[in-house]
């Protein structure tokens, strides 16, 4: 049957018909509804706080009318001027900014160097014990960074600030201030914390490299050095850059370590400065600081996106010729292993042992048998003022533990599920604008320092607004703040998991006649069980370690382990505080081991995203 | 078994300006075995997905078994859940967390078929497709061919009236392809299903389908039986897309000011076709002979390529090139001179819009007297004493 092929003359339906048809189609696509609901929720939970912070920087706060000579709520440049151009701005902004950048850059540079060396030793050489190190070296990243800070003060604390002396001081060595507080210890600790991340990311990239590319260069006669610098390095560079930017962004917002090691000697970073401003009720200045941190975050992200675009130009789908290609280290095989061994010692063994010993010593730094006691763990009727029982017999400790598990548990459960839903909505939604909005808004908290975010939550939800009652002092506030904080990770892994799965398994189920709930229950959730478990457990671990949100939002009745330990520290119950920290570290460690057991390789990928 | 009617179906993805499917109108009869054939990216998968309902039309209408399932003008859309159609995805899309059996009986469970009947039907389909022994394996433990049979069984279990298959043979190796081809034919016969499948491979289309719809760049080019499509291509695209080796294309419009000796020859021989833009002839229709004649072209053999049981011979005349294919072992050598005859009946003409032109060329007079099929199966007439009627490719 021949077909007369004339110019198509079909009626173009006018836009109204198209819209009506789209609505008819969308009625059967629940992803659209979900996307809209999620978009509204996150606009309220994430966008509103962020906007409120930014507005705080340019409107007069209550109580500031006198200082600014303006009415409360009026537009003002007072806070900006004060932060950037006043007599105080050196103290308020410039020095903390300088300190923050110095810490971030120092950490990035050192942890990259150290991390690449270790990654190479582990993945590309026949160093003794490389397999063992491959999993052991990751551990420091699972421990809260401020665990190290606590261990550090336990050893190096000097008489500049009050309280019990450090071990070295007690043993008669004077520790200089630069060693005990401020820039040096903060950078060292952050390096110890982030080097494992570099090892993970760069190691992944190294193992994913197609050895055929190397072989090809070798066949063409390239010497080893040329191969390393002109083949391997350029191909690993995207991974290096992404690790660098990730660490940089994290360091900018880092709060707990400078809080412990910087605040006592007035060594401020942007985030501790922010905390200080909040503490002294200077919300306007705090808002300016928050905005500065966010801007740094945005710039980092833009660089990252630019780099990613560059990197995509030579994305290589390697993997097949992926053999275990090793450089032989010869007789240095064993000696080389001393580098990761030293790292393990410094980054894990010593801090944990220090922490533990500090909890069983009455007086710090005195290593005599009579000085050791388990009273701080399990004692009764101690002579201290408040904490009369060992930690394990203190109801507050168990209350805090329960609070932690309850609050962080619910929050991470929700964020894991929401993350998967966001992934579902983003990949299925037929309105590009909505899915783009969802993708971006869920990533936003990544750019906002936890402290600033917490402050915004406080100002938004402390009082009743419309149908939402005042939430301050309730676990709900902590839970929703935590959910919002964890959304960048949760949504990214949800989107990644759904993108990888593709639409077809669900489409096949639709064709088989399955309704949306059946599809979710029988297809999507079971297939995504692994990523979902990771998406719940990883936020749980990092939630347990978190400090900045809780320090602002928790009240004694909603104390979690971290705030409880800091409170103990404030009261100079160092042993008890360290005991709590030690418990947190253990929970974090075993939790991560559990995740690895459940989800295998998801962990490394999860951390990278 | 329902018919499928596509009416002025158009699909534009997102903000794209060029539609992926453009104004396609096809009616697929009940019980038909139809192939959508076209190069990769021409919109075949998109059409299948729209029929199944996992994409919706941008304009136009789809009618299944008399009821409208997707219509822009009527603002109606029936979701795939309610269409009762089977679709086998190109990469199968098996559910990785379910065993073969669970994959196959999923649809029956959805329909709340009682366990016994479900089990029986599931078993029946799995046996028919010879996957019963893998019932408890997971998809990742199966080979490609087995996975495909599971994907088929999953759809056949619910006994859909319409079965859509996306490139059913393209992911299989040669032996499996033959096996699967027979399998599909058997399914078509035993289940009586209307089958629409998609392919970019003409061999697949020609050997399987009753009807072929050729597509290019989102538009329908021609519908017909495999023979019709091969013998009377309606436009230049179809002529060039179908046939292996490719049809010989001769640009007539450039003849006078070019060095195309073949075009000059055709124009001189058949002045009626002066207004045609191009002309083409299938390689096997060209007749080669050692003896020259007024209607033959002297050509040089440039290359002889064996293609397993047949041979492709590349001929040149000046800068013009022609390909001839034959199932007789050629006895010429490369660089030898031969005489090529292009029978007027075998020539297809197209106008400048690339549409078929019907030109009433005189049958080559000298060839009229005797009708004798040559060894290629076409019905050219030969004159016994004429040099050209010498059995082709045989030296006198
Ligand atoms: N989801 C989509 N979004 C945007 N463009 C698409 C999408 N799916 C297909 N296309 C485009 O539509 C055209 C037709 O695609 P498809 O129907 O898959 O072709 P075929 O199956 O014939 O190879 C292609 O150009 C392809 O790039
Ligand atoms: Mg396709």
Coordinates of C-alpha atoms and ligand atoms in Angstrom, one line a residue, chain B residues 13 16 20 39-47 55 166-167 198, ligand 1:
Chain B
X13 CA 10.4 15.6 23.9
X16 CA 13.2 19.9 21.5
X20 CA 10.9 12.4 17.7
X39 CA 17.7 3.6 11.5
X40 CA 18.6 4.1 15.1
X41 CA 17.1 7.3 16.6
X42 CA 14.2 7.5 14.1
X43 CA 11.5 7.3 16.8
X44 CA 10.6 3.6 16.8
X45 CA 11.0 3.1 20.5
X46 CA 9.0 6.2 21.1
X47 CA 6.1 4.9 19.1
X55 CA 4.9 8.1 27.1
X166 CA 11.7 -3.4 21.2
X167 CA 14.6 -4.7 19.1
X198 CA 10.9 -2.6 16.4
Ligands
LIG1 N1 13.3 10.7 27.0 C1 13.8 11.3 26.0 N2 14.0 12.7 26.1 C2 14.5 13.4 25.0 N3 14.7 12.9 23.8 C3 14.5 11.6 23.6 C4 14.0 10.7 24.7 N4 13.9 9.5 24.2 C5 14.2 9.5 22.9 N5 14.6 10.8 22.6 C6 15.0 11.2 21.2 O1 14.0 10.9 20.3 C7 14.5 10.4 19.1 C8 13.9 9.0 18.9 O2 14.4 8.1 19.9 P1 13.9 6.6 19.9 O3 12.5 6.5 19.8 O4 14.5 6.0 21.1 O5 14.6 6.0 18.6 P2 14.8 4.5 18.1 O6 14.2 3.6 19.0 O7 14.2 4.5 16.7 O8 16.3 4.3 18.0 C9 16.0 10.3 19.3 O9 16.5 11.4 18.6 C10 16.2 10.5 20.8 O10 17.4 11.2 21.0

